PDB file of C-alpha atoms in Angstrom:
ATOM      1  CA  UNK A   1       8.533 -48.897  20.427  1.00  0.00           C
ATOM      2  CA  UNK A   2       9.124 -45.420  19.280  1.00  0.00           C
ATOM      3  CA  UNK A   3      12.138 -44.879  21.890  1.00  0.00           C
ATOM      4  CA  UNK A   4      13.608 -47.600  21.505  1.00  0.00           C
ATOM      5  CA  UNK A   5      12.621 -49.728  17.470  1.00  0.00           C
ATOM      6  CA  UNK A   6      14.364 -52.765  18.478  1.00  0.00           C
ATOM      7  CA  UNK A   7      13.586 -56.225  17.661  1.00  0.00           C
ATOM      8  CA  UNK A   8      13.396 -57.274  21.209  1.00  0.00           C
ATOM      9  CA  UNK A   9      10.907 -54.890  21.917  1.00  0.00           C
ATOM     10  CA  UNK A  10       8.300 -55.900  19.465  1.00  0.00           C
ATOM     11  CA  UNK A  11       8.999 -59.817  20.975  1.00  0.00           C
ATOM     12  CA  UNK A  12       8.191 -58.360  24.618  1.00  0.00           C
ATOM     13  CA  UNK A  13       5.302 -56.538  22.735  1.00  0.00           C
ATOM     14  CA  UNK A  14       4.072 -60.104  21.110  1.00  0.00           C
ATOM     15  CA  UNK A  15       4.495 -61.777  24.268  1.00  0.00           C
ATOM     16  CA  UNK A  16       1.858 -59.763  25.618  1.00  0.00           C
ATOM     17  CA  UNK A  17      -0.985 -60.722  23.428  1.00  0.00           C
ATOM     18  CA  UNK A  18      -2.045 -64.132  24.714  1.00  0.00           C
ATOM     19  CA  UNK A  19      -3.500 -62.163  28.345  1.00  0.00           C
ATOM     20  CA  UNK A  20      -5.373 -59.911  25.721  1.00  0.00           C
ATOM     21  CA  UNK A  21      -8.796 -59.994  25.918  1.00  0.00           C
ATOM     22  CA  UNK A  22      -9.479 -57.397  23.358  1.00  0.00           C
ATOM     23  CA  UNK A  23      -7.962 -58.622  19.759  1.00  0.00           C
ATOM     24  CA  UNK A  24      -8.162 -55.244  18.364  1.00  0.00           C
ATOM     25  CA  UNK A  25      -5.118 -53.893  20.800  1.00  0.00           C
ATOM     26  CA  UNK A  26      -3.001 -56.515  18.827  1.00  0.00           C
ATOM     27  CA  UNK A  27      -4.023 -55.303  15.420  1.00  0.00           C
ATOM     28  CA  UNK A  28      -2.938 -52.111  17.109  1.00  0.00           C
ATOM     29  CA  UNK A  29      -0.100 -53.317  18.076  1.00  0.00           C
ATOM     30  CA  UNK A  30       0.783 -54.955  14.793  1.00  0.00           C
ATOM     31  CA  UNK A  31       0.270 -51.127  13.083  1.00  0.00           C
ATOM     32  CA  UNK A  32       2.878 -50.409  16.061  1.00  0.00           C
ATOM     33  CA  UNK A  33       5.296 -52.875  15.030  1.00  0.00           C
ATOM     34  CA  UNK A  34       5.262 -52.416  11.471  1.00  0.00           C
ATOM     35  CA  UNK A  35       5.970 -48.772  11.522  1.00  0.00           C
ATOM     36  CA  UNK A  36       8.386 -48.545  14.341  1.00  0.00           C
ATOM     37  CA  UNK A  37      10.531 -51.950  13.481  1.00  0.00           C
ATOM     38  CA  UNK A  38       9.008 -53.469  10.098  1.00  0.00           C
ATOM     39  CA  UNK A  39      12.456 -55.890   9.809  1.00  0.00           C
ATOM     40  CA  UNK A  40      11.270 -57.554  13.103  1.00  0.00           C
ATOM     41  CA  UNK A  41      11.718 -61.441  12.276  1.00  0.00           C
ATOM     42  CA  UNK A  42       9.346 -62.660  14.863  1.00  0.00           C
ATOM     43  CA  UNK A  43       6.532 -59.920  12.906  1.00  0.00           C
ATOM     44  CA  UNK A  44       7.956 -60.922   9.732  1.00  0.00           C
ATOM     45  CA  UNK A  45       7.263 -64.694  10.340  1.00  0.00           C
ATOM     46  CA  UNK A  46       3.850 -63.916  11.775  1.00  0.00           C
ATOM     47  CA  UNK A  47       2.881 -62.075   8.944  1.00  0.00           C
ATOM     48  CA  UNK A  48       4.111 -65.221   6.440  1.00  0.00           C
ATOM     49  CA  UNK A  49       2.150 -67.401   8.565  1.00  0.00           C
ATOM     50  CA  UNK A  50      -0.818 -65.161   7.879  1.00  0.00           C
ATOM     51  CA  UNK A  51       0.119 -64.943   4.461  1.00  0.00           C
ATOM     52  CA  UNK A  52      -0.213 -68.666   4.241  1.00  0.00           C
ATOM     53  CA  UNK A  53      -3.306 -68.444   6.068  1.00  0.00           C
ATOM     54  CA  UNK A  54      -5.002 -66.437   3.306  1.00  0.00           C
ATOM     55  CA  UNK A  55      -3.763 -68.419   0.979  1.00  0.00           C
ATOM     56  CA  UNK A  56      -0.958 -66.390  -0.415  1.00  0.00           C
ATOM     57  CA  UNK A  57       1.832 -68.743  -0.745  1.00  0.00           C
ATOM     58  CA  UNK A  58       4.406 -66.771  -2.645  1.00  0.00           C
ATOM     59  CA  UNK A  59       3.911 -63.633  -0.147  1.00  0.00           C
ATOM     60  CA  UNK A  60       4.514 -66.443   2.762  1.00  0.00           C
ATOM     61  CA  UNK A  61       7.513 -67.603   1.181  1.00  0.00           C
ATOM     62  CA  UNK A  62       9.315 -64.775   0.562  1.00  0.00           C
ATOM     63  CA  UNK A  63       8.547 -63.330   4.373  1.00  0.00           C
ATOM     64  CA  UNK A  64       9.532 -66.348   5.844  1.00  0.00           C
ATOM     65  CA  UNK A  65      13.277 -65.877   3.862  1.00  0.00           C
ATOM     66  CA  UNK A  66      13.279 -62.563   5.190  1.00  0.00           C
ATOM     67  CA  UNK A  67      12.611 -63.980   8.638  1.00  0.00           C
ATOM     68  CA  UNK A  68      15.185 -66.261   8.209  1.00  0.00           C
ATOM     69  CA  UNK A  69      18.043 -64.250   7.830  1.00  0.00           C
ATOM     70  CA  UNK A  70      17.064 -61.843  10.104  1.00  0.00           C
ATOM     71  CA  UNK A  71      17.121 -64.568  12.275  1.00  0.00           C
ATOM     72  CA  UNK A  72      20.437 -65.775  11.443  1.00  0.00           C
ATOM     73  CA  UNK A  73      21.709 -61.618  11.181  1.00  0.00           C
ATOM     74  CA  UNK A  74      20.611 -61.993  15.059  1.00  0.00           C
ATOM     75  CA  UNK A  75      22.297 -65.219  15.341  1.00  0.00           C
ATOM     76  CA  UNK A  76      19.358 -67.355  16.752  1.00  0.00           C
ATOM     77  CA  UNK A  77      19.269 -70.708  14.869  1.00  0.00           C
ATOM     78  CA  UNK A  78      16.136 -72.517  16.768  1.00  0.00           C
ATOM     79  CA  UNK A  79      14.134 -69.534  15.857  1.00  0.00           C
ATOM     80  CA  UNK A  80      15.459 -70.281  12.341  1.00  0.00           C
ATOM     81  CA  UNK A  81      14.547 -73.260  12.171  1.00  0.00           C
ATOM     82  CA  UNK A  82      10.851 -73.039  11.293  1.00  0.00           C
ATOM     83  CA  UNK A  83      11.022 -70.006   8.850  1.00  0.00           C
ATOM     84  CA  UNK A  84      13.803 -72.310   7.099  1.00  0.00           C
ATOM     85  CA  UNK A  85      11.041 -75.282   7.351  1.00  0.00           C
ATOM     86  CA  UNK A  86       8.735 -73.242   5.335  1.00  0.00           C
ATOM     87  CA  UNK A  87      11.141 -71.914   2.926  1.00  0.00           C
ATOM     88  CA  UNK A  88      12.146 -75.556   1.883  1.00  0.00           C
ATOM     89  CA  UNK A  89       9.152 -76.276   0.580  1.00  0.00           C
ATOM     90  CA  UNK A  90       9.272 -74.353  -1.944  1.00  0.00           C
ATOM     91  CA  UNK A  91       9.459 -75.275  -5.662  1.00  0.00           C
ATOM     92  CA  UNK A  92      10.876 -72.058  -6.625  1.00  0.00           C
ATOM     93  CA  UNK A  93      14.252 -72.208  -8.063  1.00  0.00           C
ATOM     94  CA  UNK A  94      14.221 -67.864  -7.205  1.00  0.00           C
ATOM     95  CA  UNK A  95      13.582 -68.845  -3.787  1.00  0.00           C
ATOM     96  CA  UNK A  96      16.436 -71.608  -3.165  1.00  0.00           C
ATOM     97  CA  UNK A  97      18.358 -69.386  -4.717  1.00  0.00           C
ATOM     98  CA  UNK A  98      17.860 -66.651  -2.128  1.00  0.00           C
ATOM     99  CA  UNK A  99      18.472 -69.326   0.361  1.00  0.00           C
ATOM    100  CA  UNK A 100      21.742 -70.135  -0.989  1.00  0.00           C
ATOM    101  CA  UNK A 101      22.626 -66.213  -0.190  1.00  0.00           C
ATOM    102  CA  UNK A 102      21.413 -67.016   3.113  1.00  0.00           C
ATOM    103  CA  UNK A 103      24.023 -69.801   3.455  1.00  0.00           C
ATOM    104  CA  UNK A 104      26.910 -67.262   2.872  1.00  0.00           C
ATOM    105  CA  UNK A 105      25.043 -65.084   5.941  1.00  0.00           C
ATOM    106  CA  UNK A 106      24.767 -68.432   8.351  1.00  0.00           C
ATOM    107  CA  UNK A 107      28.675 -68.893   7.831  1.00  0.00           C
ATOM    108  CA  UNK A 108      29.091 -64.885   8.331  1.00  0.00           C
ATOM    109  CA  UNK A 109      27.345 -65.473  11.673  1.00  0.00           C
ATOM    110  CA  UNK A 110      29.276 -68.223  12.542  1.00  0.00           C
ATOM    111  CA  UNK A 111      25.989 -70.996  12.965  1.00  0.00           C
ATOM    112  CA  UNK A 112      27.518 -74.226  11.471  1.00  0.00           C
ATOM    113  CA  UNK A 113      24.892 -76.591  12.769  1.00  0.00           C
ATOM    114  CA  UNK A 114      22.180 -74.379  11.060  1.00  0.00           C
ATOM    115  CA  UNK A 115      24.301 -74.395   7.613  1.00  0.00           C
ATOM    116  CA  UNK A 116      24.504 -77.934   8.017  1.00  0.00           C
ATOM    117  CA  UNK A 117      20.979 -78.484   8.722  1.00  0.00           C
ATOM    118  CA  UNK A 118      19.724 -76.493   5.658  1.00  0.00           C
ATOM    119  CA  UNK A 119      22.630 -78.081   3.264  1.00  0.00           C
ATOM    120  CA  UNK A 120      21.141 -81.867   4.421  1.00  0.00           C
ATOM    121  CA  UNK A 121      16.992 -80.687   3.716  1.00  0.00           C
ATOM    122  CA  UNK A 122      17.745 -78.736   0.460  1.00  0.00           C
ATOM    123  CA  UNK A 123      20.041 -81.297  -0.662  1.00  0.00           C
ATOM    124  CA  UNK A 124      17.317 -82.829  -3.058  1.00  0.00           C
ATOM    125  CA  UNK A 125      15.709 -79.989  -4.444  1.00  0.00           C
ATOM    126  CA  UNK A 126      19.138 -78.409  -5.342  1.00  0.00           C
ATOM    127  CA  UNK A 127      19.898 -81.041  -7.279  1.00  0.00           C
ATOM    128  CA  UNK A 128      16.537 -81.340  -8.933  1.00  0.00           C
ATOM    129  CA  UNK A 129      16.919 -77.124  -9.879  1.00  0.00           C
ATOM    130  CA  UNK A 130      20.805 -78.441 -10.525  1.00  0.00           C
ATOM    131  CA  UNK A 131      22.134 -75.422  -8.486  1.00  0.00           C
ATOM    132  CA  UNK A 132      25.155 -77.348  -8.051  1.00  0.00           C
ATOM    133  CA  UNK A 133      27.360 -74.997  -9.411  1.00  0.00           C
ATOM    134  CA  UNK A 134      26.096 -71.499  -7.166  1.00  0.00           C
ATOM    135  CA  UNK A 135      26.370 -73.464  -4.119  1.00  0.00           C
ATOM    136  CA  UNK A 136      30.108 -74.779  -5.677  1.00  0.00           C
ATOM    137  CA  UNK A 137      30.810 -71.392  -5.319  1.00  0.00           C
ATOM    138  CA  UNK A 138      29.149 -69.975  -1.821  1.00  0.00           C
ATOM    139  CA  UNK A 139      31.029 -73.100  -0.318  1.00  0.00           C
ATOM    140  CA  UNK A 140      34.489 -72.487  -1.937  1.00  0.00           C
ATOM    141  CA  UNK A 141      34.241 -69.034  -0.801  1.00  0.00           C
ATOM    142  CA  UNK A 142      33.316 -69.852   2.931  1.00  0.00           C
ATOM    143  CA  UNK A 143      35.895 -72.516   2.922  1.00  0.00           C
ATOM    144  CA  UNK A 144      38.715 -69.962   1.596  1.00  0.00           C
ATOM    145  CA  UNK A 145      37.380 -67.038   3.940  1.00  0.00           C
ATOM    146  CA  UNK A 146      35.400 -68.712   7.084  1.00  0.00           C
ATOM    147  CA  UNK A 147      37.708 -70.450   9.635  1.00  0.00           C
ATOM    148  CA  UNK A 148      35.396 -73.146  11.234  1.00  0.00           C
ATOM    149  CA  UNK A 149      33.811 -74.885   8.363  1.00  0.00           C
ATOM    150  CA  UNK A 150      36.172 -77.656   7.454  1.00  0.00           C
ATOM    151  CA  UNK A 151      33.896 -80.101   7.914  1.00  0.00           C
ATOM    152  CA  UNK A 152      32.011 -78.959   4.564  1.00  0.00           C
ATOM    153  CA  UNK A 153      34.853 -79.467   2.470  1.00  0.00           C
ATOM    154  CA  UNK A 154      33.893 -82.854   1.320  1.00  0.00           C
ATOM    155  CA  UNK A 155      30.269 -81.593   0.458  1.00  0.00           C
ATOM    156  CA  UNK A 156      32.352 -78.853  -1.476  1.00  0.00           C
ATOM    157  CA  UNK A 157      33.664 -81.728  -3.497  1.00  0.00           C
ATOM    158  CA  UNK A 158      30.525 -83.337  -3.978  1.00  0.00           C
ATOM    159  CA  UNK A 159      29.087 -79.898  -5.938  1.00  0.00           C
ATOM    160  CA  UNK A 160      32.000 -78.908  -7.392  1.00  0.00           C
ATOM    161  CA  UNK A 161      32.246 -82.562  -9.226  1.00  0.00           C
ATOM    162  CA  UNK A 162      28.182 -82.460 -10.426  1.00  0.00           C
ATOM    163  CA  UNK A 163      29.030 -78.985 -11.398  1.00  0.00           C
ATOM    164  CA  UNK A 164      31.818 -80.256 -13.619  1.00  0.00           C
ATOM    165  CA  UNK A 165      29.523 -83.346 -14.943  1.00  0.00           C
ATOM    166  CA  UNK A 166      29.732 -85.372 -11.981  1.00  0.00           C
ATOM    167  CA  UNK A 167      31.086 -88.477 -13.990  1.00  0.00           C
ATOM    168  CA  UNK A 168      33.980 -90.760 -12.235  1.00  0.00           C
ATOM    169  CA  UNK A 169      36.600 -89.529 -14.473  1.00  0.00           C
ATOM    170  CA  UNK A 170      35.839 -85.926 -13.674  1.00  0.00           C
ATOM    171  CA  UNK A 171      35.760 -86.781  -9.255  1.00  0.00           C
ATOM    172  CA  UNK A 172      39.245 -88.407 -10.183  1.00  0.00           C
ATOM    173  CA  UNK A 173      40.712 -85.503 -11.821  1.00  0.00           C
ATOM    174  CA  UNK A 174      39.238 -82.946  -8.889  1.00  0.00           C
ATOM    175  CA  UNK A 175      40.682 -85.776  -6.498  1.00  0.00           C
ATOM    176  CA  UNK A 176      44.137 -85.721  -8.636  1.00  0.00           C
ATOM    177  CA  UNK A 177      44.294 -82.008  -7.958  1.00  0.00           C
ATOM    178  CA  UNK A 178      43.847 -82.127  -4.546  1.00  0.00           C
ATOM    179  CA  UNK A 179      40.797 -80.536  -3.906  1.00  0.00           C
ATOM    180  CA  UNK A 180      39.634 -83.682  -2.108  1.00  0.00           C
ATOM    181  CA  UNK A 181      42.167 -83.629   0.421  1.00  0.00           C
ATOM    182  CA  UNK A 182      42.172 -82.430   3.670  1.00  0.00           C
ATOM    183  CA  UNK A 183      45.757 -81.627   4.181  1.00  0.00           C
ATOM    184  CA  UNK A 184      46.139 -80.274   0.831  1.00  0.00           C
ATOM    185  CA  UNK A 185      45.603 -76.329   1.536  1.00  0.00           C
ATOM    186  CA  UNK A 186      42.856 -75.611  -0.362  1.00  0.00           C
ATOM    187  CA  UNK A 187      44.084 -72.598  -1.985  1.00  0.00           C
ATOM    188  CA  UNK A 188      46.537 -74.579  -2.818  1.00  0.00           C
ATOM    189  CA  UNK A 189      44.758 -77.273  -4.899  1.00  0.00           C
ATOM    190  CA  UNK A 190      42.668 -75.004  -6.523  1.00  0.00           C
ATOM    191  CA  UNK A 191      45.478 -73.307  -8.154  1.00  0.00           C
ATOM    192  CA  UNK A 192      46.367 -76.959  -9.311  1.00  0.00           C
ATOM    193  CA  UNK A 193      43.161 -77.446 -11.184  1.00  0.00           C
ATOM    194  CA  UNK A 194      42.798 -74.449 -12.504  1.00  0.00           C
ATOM    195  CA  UNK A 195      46.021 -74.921 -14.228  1.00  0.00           C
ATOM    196  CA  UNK A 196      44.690 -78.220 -15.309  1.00  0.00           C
ATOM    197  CA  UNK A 197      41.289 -77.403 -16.514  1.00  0.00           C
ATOM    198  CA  UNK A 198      41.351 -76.737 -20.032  1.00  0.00           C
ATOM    199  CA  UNK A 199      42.666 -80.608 -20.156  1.00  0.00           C
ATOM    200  CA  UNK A 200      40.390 -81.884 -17.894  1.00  0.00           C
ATOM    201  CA  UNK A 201      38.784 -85.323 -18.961  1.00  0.00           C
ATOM    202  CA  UNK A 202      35.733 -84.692 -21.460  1.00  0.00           C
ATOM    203  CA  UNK A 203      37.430 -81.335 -22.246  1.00  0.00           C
ATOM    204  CA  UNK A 204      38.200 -80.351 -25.880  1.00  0.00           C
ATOM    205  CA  UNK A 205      41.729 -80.027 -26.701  1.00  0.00           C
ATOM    206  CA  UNK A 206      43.040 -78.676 -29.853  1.00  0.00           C
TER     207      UNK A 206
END
């Protein structure tokens, strides 16, 4: 670990500890790990699941969204998968919006499955913390920026609209602008409605 403070290592190290007969060589190893690689995502998701352990459920949470994007940094979505688990259930509106950040990292990493995955489990909770307009954003931004992600442009819709009040009049003038269809560059459309917003139905007009 001290020649070479690499992720990888401390797994190798970790993999080690089940032929242990001696549990105080892993708490020494642990002290290893921590001071040679403390961003490790397999240590940081063992120490959440201690955390949990002892009860403390805000320390768990906010190590296993550190494990998560470390994860997704090192672009390995089944080990993502159950630091993402714990992280959704949270209550937290902090915490989903941390994970929302993480979003922007799983399209920067190019993992479109694991986006997808976390946009269909937080789906309820974001609307119940009505983050519909920061994920609006993340999504317009990795649609604009990320080639790839297509397929989320009709969830892009879906936010954007509850952003805007979600009523029917509102979805027809985002679909009127063109934001709703898929050979309608998106730049494109935007431009549209934001020349078109001030008038926008349930707008004030003077």
């Amino acid at each position: 670990l001290p020649l070479r403070p690499d992720y990888r290592v401390v797994r190798l190290l970790m993999s080690t500890w089940e032929h242990l007969d001696d549990p105080a060589h892993k708490e020494q190893d642990l002290a290893a790990a921590h001071s040679a690689c403390p961003d490790s995502p397999d240590l940081l998701w063992l120490e959440s699941q201690r955390a949990d352990a002892n009860g403390n459920t805000d320390e768990a949470e906010r190590l296993a969204g550190e494990a998560l994007n470390q994860y997704v940094t090192h672009k390995e979505p089944d080990r993502a998968e159950e630091p993402l688990l714990r992280v959704l259930e949270s209550d937290a509106a902090y915490t989903y919006r941390d994970l929302l950040k993480t979003i922007s990292r799983m399209a920067r990493a190019g993992l479109p499955q694991l986006l997808d995955m976390t946009l269909e489990l937080a789906a309820a909770k974001i609307d119940e913390l009505k983050l519909h307009q920061d994920l609006a954003k993340i999504l317009e931004r990795i649609l604009l920026k990320r080639p790839g992600f297509e397929h989320l442009r009709p969830v892009y819709v879906q936010y954007l609209v509850k952003s805007l009040g979600g009523t029917k009049p509102v979805r027809g003038f985002v679909e009127d602008c063109g934001v709703a269809d898929p050979d309608t560059p998106l730049e494109e459309a935007l431009a549209v409605l934001k020349e078109r917003f001030s008038t926008r139905p349930g707008a004030f007009v003077e």
